[in-house]
Coordinates of C-alpha atoms in Angstrom, one line a residue:
M1 CA -127.2 -121.8 19.8
P2 CA -125.1 -124.9 20.3
F3 CA -121.9 -123.0 19.6
I4 CA -122.9 -120.2 22.0
A5 CA -123.8 -122.9 24.6
A6 CA -120.3 -124.5 24.1
L7 CA -118.8 -121.1 24.7
I8 CA -120.8 -120.7 27.9
G9 CA -119.7 -124.1 29.0
Y10 CA -116.0 -123.2 28.4
V11 CA -116.0 -119.7 29.8
T12 CA -117.9 -120.7 33.0
K13 CA -115.3 -123.4 33.6
R14 CA -112.3 -121.1 33.1
V15 CA -113.9 -118.5 35.4
A16 CA -114.5 -121.2 38.1
I17 CA -110.9 -122.4 37.9
E18 CA -109.4 -119.0 38.1
M19 CA -111.7 -118.1 41.0
M20 CA -110.3 -121.0 42.9
F21 CA -106.8 -119.5 42.9
R22 CA -107.0 -115.8 42.1
P23 CA -106.5 -113.3 43.5
V24 CA -104.1 -114.4 46.1
E25 CA -105.0 -111.5 48.4
F26 CA -108.5 -110.0 48.9
V27 CA -109.4 -107.4 46.2
G28 CA -112.3 -105.1 46.9
V29 CA -114.0 -103.7 50.0
K30 CA -114.0 -106.1 53.0
P31 CA -115.8 -108.1 54.1
F32 CA -118.3 -108.8 51.3
L33 CA -117.7 -106.5 48.4
G34 CA -114.8 -108.2 46.6
W35 CA -113.2 -111.5 46.1
Q36 CA -110.2 -113.6 47.1
G37 CA -109.3 -117.0 45.5
V38 CA -111.1 -119.8 47.3
L39 CA -107.8 -121.5 48.3
P40 CA -106.0 -118.4 49.5
A41 CA -109.1 -117.2 51.4
N42 CA -109.2 -120.5 53.2
A43 CA -105.4 -121.0 53.4
E44 CA -105.3 -122.0 57.1
R45 CA -108.1 -124.6 56.7
M46 CA -106.7 -125.9 53.4
A47 CA -103.2 -126.1 54.8
A48 CA -104.5 -128.0 57.9
T49 CA -106.3 -130.5 55.6
A50 CA -103.3 -131.0 53.4
T51 CA -101.0 -131.4 56.5
E52 CA -103.4 -133.9 58.1
M53 CA -103.2 -136.1 54.9
L54 CA -99.4 -135.6 54.8
T55 CA -98.6 -136.5 58.4
T56 CA -101.2 -139.1 58.9
N57 CA -100.8 -141.2 55.7
L58 CA -97.5 -140.2 54.0
V59 CA -94.7 -139.1 56.4
D60 CA -93.8 -140.4 59.8
P61 CA -91.2 -138.0 61.2
K62 CA -89.7 -140.7 63.5
E63 CA -89.2 -143.1 60.6
I64 CA -87.8 -140.4 58.4
F65 CA -85.2 -139.1 60.9
A66 CA -84.2 -142.6 61.9
R67 CA -82.5 -142.8 58.5
L68 CA -79.9 -140.2 59.5
D69 CA -76.7 -141.6 60.7
P70 CA -75.6 -139.3 63.5
A71 CA -71.9 -140.2 63.0
Q72 CA -72.2 -139.4 59.3
V73 CA -73.8 -136.0 60.1
A74 CA -70.9 -135.2 62.4
K75 CA -68.4 -136.2 59.7
E76 CA -70.2 -134.0 57.1
I77 CA -69.9 -130.9 59.3
E78 CA -66.6 -131.7 61.0
Q79 CA -64.5 -128.9 59.4
P80 CA -67.0 -126.1 59.8
L81 CA -67.8 -127.4 63.3
L82 CA -64.1 -127.2 64.4
R83 CA -64.0 -123.6 63.2
V84 CA -67.2 -122.8 65.1
V85 CA -65.8 -124.3 68.3
E86 CA -62.7 -122.3 68.0
D87 CA -64.6 -119.0 67.2
V88 CA -67.1 -119.5 70.1
T89 CA -64.4 -120.5 72.6
R90 CA -62.2 -117.5 71.8
E91 CA -65.2 -115.1 71.7
V92 CA -66.6 -116.2 75.0
M93 CA -63.2 -116.2 76.8
E94 CA -62.3 -112.8 75.4
T95 CA -65.7 -111.4 76.4
Y96 CA -65.7 -112.8 80.0
Q97 CA -62.0 -112.6 80.9
P98 CA -60.0 -111.0 78.1
R99 CA -56.9 -110.4 80.3
L100 CA -56.8 -114.0 81.5
W101 CA -57.1 -115.3 78.0
E102 CA -54.3 -113.0 76.8
V103 CA -52.0 -114.0 79.6
L104 CA -52.6 -117.8 79.2
P105 CA -49.7 -119.4 77.4
N106 CA -50.4 -120.1 73.8
G107 CA -49.9 -123.8 74.5
A108 CA -52.6 -123.7 77.1
Q109 CA -55.0 -121.9 74.7
Q110 CA -54.3 -124.4 71.9
L111 CA -54.7 -127.3 74.3
L112 CA -58.1 -126.1 75.5
L113 CA -59.2 -125.5 71.9
K114 CA -58.0 -128.9 70.7
R115 CA -59.6 -130.7 73.5
V116 CA -63.0 -129.0 73.0
Q117 CA -62.7 -129.5 69.3
A118 CA -61.9 -133.2 69.8
E119 CA -65.1 -133.7 71.8
A120 CA -67.3 -131.6 69.6
P121 CA -68.0 -134.3 66.9
R122 CA -68.9 -136.8 69.7
A123 CA -71.3 -134.2 71.2
I124 CA -72.9 -133.6 67.9
T125 CA -73.3 -137.4 67.3
K126 CA -74.9 -137.7 70.7
I127 CA -77.3 -134.8 70.1
M128 CA -78.3 -136.1 66.6
R129 CA -79.0 -139.5 68.1
E130 CA -81.1 -138.0 70.8
I131 CA -83.0 -135.9 68.2
A132 CA -83.7 -138.9 66.0
D133 CA -84.9 -140.9 68.9
N134 CA -87.2 -138.1 70.2
I135 CA -88.0 -136.1 67.1
E136 CA -91.5 -135.3 68.3
D137 CA -90.0 -133.5 71.2
V138 CA -88.1 -131.0 69.1
L139 CA -90.1 -130.9 65.8
D140 CA -93.8 -130.1 65.3
L141 CA -94.1 -131.2 61.6
K142 CA -97.8 -130.2 61.4
H143 CA -97.0 -126.7 62.7
M144 CA -94.1 -126.4 60.2
V145 CA -96.2 -127.4 57.1
V146 CA -99.2 -125.3 58.1
T147 CA -97.1 -122.3 58.9
N148 CA -95.3 -122.4 55.6
L149 CA -98.4 -122.9 53.5
V150 CA -100.4 -120.1 55.3
R151 CA -97.4 -117.7 55.1
D152 CA -96.9 -118.4 51.4
K153 CA -100.4 -118.6 49.8
A154 CA -98.9 -118.8 46.4
L155 CA -97.1 -122.0 47.5
L156 CA -100.5 -123.4 48.6
N157 CA -101.9 -122.5 45.2
R158 CA -99.0 -124.3 43.4
L159 CA -99.4 -127.3 45.6
I160 CA -102.9 -127.9 44.4
R161 CA -102.6 -126.4 40.9
D162 CA -99.5 -128.2 39.8
I163 CA -100.8 -131.6 40.6
S164 CA -104.2 -131.0 39.1
R165 CA -103.3 -129.3 35.7
P166 CA -104.8 -132.1 33.6
E167 CA -107.9 -132.1 35.7
M168 CA -108.2 -128.3 35.2
R169 CA -107.9 -128.8 31.5
F170 CA -110.5 -131.5 31.5
I171 CA -112.9 -129.2 33.4
A172 CA -112.5 -126.4 30.8
R173 CA -112.7 -128.7 27.7
S174 CA -115.6 -130.7 29.1
G175 CA -117.5 -127.4 29.2
I176 CA -117.3 -127.2 25.4
W177 CA -118.7 -130.6 24.8
F178 CA -121.3 -130.5 27.6
G179 CA -122.3 -127.1 26.5
F180 CA -122.6 -128.0 22.8
T181 CA -124.8 -131.0 23.7
L182 CA -127.1 -129.0 25.9
G183 CA -127.1 -126.3 23.2
C184 CA -128.5 -128.8 20.7
V185 CA -131.4 -129.5 23.2
Q186 CA -131.8 -125.8 23.7
L187 CA -132.1 -125.3 19.9
V188 CA -134.9 -127.9 19.6
V189 CA -136.8 -126.4 22.6
W190 CA -136.4 -122.9 21.1
A191 CA -137.6 -124.1 17.7
L192 CA -140.7 -125.6 19.3
T193 CA -141.6 -122.8 21.7
K194 CA -140.0 -119.6 20.4
S195 CA -140.2 -118.5 24.0
P196 CA -137.6 -115.9 25.0
I197 CA -137.3 -117.4 28.5
V198 CA -135.8 -120.6 27.0
L199 CA -132.4 -118.9 26.3
P200 CA -131.6 -117.5 29.8
L201 CA -133.0 -120.6 31.5
F202 CA -130.8 -122.9 29.4
G203 CA -127.9 -120.5 29.9
L204 CA -128.4 -120.8 33.6
G205 CA -128.7 -124.5 33.4
I206 CA -125.7 -125.0 31.2
G207 CA -123.5 -123.0 33.4
W208 CA -124.7 -124.8 36.6
L209 CA -125.0 -128.4 35.2
T210 CA -121.7 -128.4 33.3
D211 CA -119.7 -127.2 36.3
W212 CA -121.3 -129.7 38.6
L213 CA -120.9 -132.6 36.1
A214 CA -117.3 -131.8 35.4
L215 CA -116.4 -131.7 39.1
K216 CA -118.0 -135.1 39.6
M217 CA -116.2 -136.7 36.7
I218 CA -112.8 -135.7 38.1
F219 CA -113.3 -138.0 41.1
L220 CA -116.0 -140.4 40.2
P221 CA -116.2 -143.3 39.8
R222 CA -113.2 -144.1 41.9
E223 CA -112.7 -147.4 40.1
P224 CA -113.2 -148.0 36.4
R225 CA -116.9 -148.6 35.5
R226 CA -118.5 -149.6 32.3
F227 CA -121.4 -147.5 31.0
F228 CA -124.0 -148.5 28.4
G229 CA -122.2 -151.8 28.0
F230 CA -119.2 -150.5 26.0
Y231 CA -117.8 -147.2 27.5
T232 CA -115.5 -147.4 30.5
W233 CA -114.9 -144.4 32.7
Q234 CA -112.8 -143.7 35.8
G235 CA -112.4 -140.3 37.6
V236 CA -109.7 -138.4 35.8
F237 CA -107.8 -137.8 39.0
Q238 CA -108.0 -141.4 40.1
K239 CA -106.7 -142.6 36.8
R240 CA -103.5 -140.5 37.2
R241 CA -102.5 -141.9 40.6
D242 CA -98.9 -142.8 39.7
V243 CA -98.2 -139.4 38.0
V244 CA -99.9 -137.4 40.8
A245 CA -97.8 -139.3 43.4
A246 CA -94.6 -138.5 41.6
D247 CA -95.5 -134.8 41.1
Y248 CA -96.7 -134.4 44.7
G249 CA -93.7 -136.1 46.2
D250 CA -91.4 -133.9 44.1
M251 CA -93.1 -130.7 45.3
I252 CA -93.3 -131.6 49.0
A253 CA -89.6 -132.6 49.0
R254 CA -88.6 -129.5 47.0
E255 CA -90.6 -126.8 48.6
I256 CA -92.1 -127.9 52.0
I257 CA -90.2 -130.6 53.8
T258 CA -86.8 -129.2 53.0
I259 CA -83.7 -129.0 55.2
P260 CA -83.9 -125.2 55.6
N261 CA -87.6 -125.5 56.6
L262 CA -86.9 -128.3 59.0
L263 CA -84.0 -126.4 60.6
E264 CA -86.2 -123.3 61.0
A265 CA -89.0 -125.4 62.6
V266 CA -86.5 -127.1 65.0
L267 CA -84.7 -123.9 65.9
S268 CA -87.6 -121.4 66.1
G269 CA -90.7 -123.6 66.2
P270 CA -92.9 -124.2 69.3
K271 CA -90.6 -126.9 70.6
S272 CA -87.3 -125.1 70.0
D273 CA -86.7 -124.6 73.7
R274 CA -86.2 -128.3 74.1
L275 CA -83.5 -128.4 71.4
F276 CA -81.7 -125.5 73.1
T277 CA -81.9 -127.3 76.4
M278 CA -80.4 -130.3 74.8
I279 CA -77.5 -128.3 73.1
T280 CA -76.9 -126.4 76.4
R281 CA -76.5 -129.6 78.3
E282 CA -74.1 -131.1 75.9
V283 CA -72.0 -127.9 75.5
Q284 CA -71.7 -127.6 79.3
K285 CA -70.7 -131.2 79.6
T286 CA -68.1 -130.8 76.9
I287 CA -66.6 -127.7 78.6
D288 CA -66.5 -129.3 82.0
A289 CA -65.0 -132.5 80.6
Q290 CA -62.4 -130.9 78.4
A291 CA -61.5 -127.6 80.1
S292 CA -59.8 -129.2 83.1
V293 CA -56.4 -127.6 82.1
V294 CA -57.6 -124.1 82.5
K295 CA -60.9 -124.4 84.4
P296 CA -59.3 -123.8 87.9
F297 CA -57.7 -120.6 86.6
V298 CA -60.9 -119.4 84.9
A299 CA -63.1 -120.2 87.9
I300 CA -60.7 -118.4 90.3
A301 CA -60.5 -115.4 88.0
V302 CA -64.2 -114.9 87.2
G303 CA -65.9 -116.7 90.1
T304 CA -68.0 -119.8 90.1
R305 CA -71.3 -118.0 89.2
K306 CA -69.6 -116.1 86.3
F307 CA -68.1 -119.4 85.1
Q308 CA -71.6 -120.9 84.9
E309 CA -72.7 -117.8 82.9
L310 CA -69.7 -118.4 80.6
K311 CA -70.9 -121.9 79.9
Q312 CA -74.4 -120.7 79.2
T313 CA -73.1 -118.0 76.8
A314 CA -71.0 -120.6 75.0
A315 CA -74.0 -122.9 74.6
A316 CA -76.2 -120.0 73.3
K317 CA -73.5 -118.9 70.8
A318 CA -73.0 -122.5 69.7
A319 CA -76.8 -122.9 69.1
E320 CA -76.8 -119.6 67.0
R321 CA -74.2 -121.2 64.7
V322 CA -76.0 -124.5 64.3
P323 CA -77.9 -123.5 61.2
E324 CA -74.9 -122.3 59.1
T325 CA -72.9 -125.4 60.3
I326 CA -75.5 -128.0 59.7
R327 CA -76.1 -126.8 56.1
Y328 CA -72.9 -128.5 55.2
A329 CA -74.7 -131.8 55.7
E330 CA -77.7 -130.7 53.6
N331 CA -76.9 -132.9 50.6
Y332 CA -76.4 -136.0 52.8
A333 CA -79.6 -135.3 54.7
V334 CA -81.7 -134.8 51.6
N335 CA -80.6 -138.2 50.2
A336 CA -80.8 -140.0 53.6
L337 CA -84.3 -138.7 54.5
D338 CA -85.5 -139.6 51.0
V339 CA -88.8 -137.7 51.5
R340 CA -89.8 -137.7 47.9
N341 CA -89.7 -141.5 47.3
T342 CA -91.3 -142.1 50.7
I343 CA -94.3 -140.0 49.7
V344 CA -94.5 -141.5 46.3
D345 CA -94.5 -145.1 47.6
R346 CA -97.1 -144.3 50.3
M347 CA -99.4 -142.4 47.9
R348 CA -99.5 -145.4 45.6
K349 CA -100.7 -147.6 48.5
L350 CA -103.6 -145.3 49.5
S351 CA -107.1 -146.4 49.0
A352 CA -109.1 -144.7 46.3
L353 CA -111.1 -142.7 48.9
E354 CA -107.9 -141.7 50.7
F355 CA -106.2 -140.6 47.5
E356 CA -109.3 -138.5 46.5
Q357 CA -108.9 -136.5 49.7
L358 CA -105.6 -135.2 48.4
L359 CA -107.4 -132.9 46.0
R360 CA -111.1 -133.1 46.8
P361 CA -111.1 -130.6 49.7
A362 CA -109.8 -127.9 47.3
F363 CA -112.9 -128.3 45.2
R364 CA -115.3 -128.9 48.0
Q365 CA -114.4 -125.7 49.7
D366 CA -117.0 -123.1 48.6
E367 CA -117.8 -125.3 45.6
W368 CA -121.4 -123.9 45.5
K369 CA -120.0 -120.4 44.9
L370 CA -118.1 -121.5 41.8
I371 CA -121.1 -123.4 40.4
A372 CA -123.4 -120.5 41.2
V373 CA -121.1 -118.0 39.3
G374 CA -121.1 -120.4 36.3
A375 CA -124.9 -120.4 36.4
V376 CA -125.1 -116.6 36.6
I377 CA -122.7 -116.2 33.7
G378 CA -124.7 -118.7 31.7
G379 CA -127.9 -116.8 32.5
L380 CA -126.5 -113.5 31.5
V381 CA -125.3 -114.8 28.2
G382 CA -128.8 -116.2 27.6
E383 CA -130.2 -112.8 28.2
L384 CA -127.8 -111.3 25.7
Q385 CA -129.0 -113.9 23.2
V386 CA -132.6 -112.8 23.8
L387 CA -131.7 -109.1 23.3
A388 CA -129.8 -110.0 20.1
L389 CA -132.8 -111.9 18.7
L390 CA -135.3 -109.2 19.7
G391 CA -133.1 -106.5 18.3

């Protein structure tokens, strides 16, 4: 009986752990006949909780982006930027007034290109400085993180599972010892009563109690406490603060707050129109300031209204090329933003209760279902024991 109880304790824990994460998508007949992992099923709520912790306690976008040196960004992308300026200028001119562009002397063409190219790095520096100073106007970090986690439920699973593997192992292994201990009690009760009801009741109790106790021991007590005068215990997760901080910082910097994700959020997020307005303004200023050599000819040839459209088109095409151009500064940006070390340092300064909230919501969400499943499995195994004894 103690060994079967230990098996019940272990199996119910493994089942509860897997039910938290699997399957990623609903399997069965919706809405009730089937199952989806607790985390994937509540992806939006879990993502919002994780994001709230991240943006409230760990990452300040304004502080992070203030670390970027606008002049250095412009320097990193200077060569691809010059090629983009030339391509956009030629494409726009050839689209709006191909004959005029063809008849312009080569010297006038090159002069226009060089003057616009010379101004481009300064325009980029100005845009980057404005973005850094007003990052909340162009980037919704909460929306970015939630969108990525909800879109990629497997990523949400990894975010929780990768930082809690030791806790998951503890839950599974604790089931063996808790189950064995309760199985010894079960054996004594069975020997005294010989009642068949003892086995399913103890199976039910072992499945429920060991799940509940293991979950509590992950987080509590938050600070080391001495029990029975000689044994000291601290919640498993609390004890691993430094390691968890390093793992969490690595994953956030590697898979969530990345340069491609930030670019996507800035360029296509809910505040992207403000960035486009900013780029449009600077491109039009650059054209007006540097195209004085040929502007009179172009304005006469295409008309003032058409010339304004030309500038709008140039700005739109420049914005389209921003992602591929800015990627040349990715290595510099990763090092300058230093997201990983920022998160690690901030996590180590969290209070015990704040730190607990990093993982606790994942277990709290539908926790009763996981414990109930453990109890049911334990009860069924108990029934099998009864049948075996009666048989």
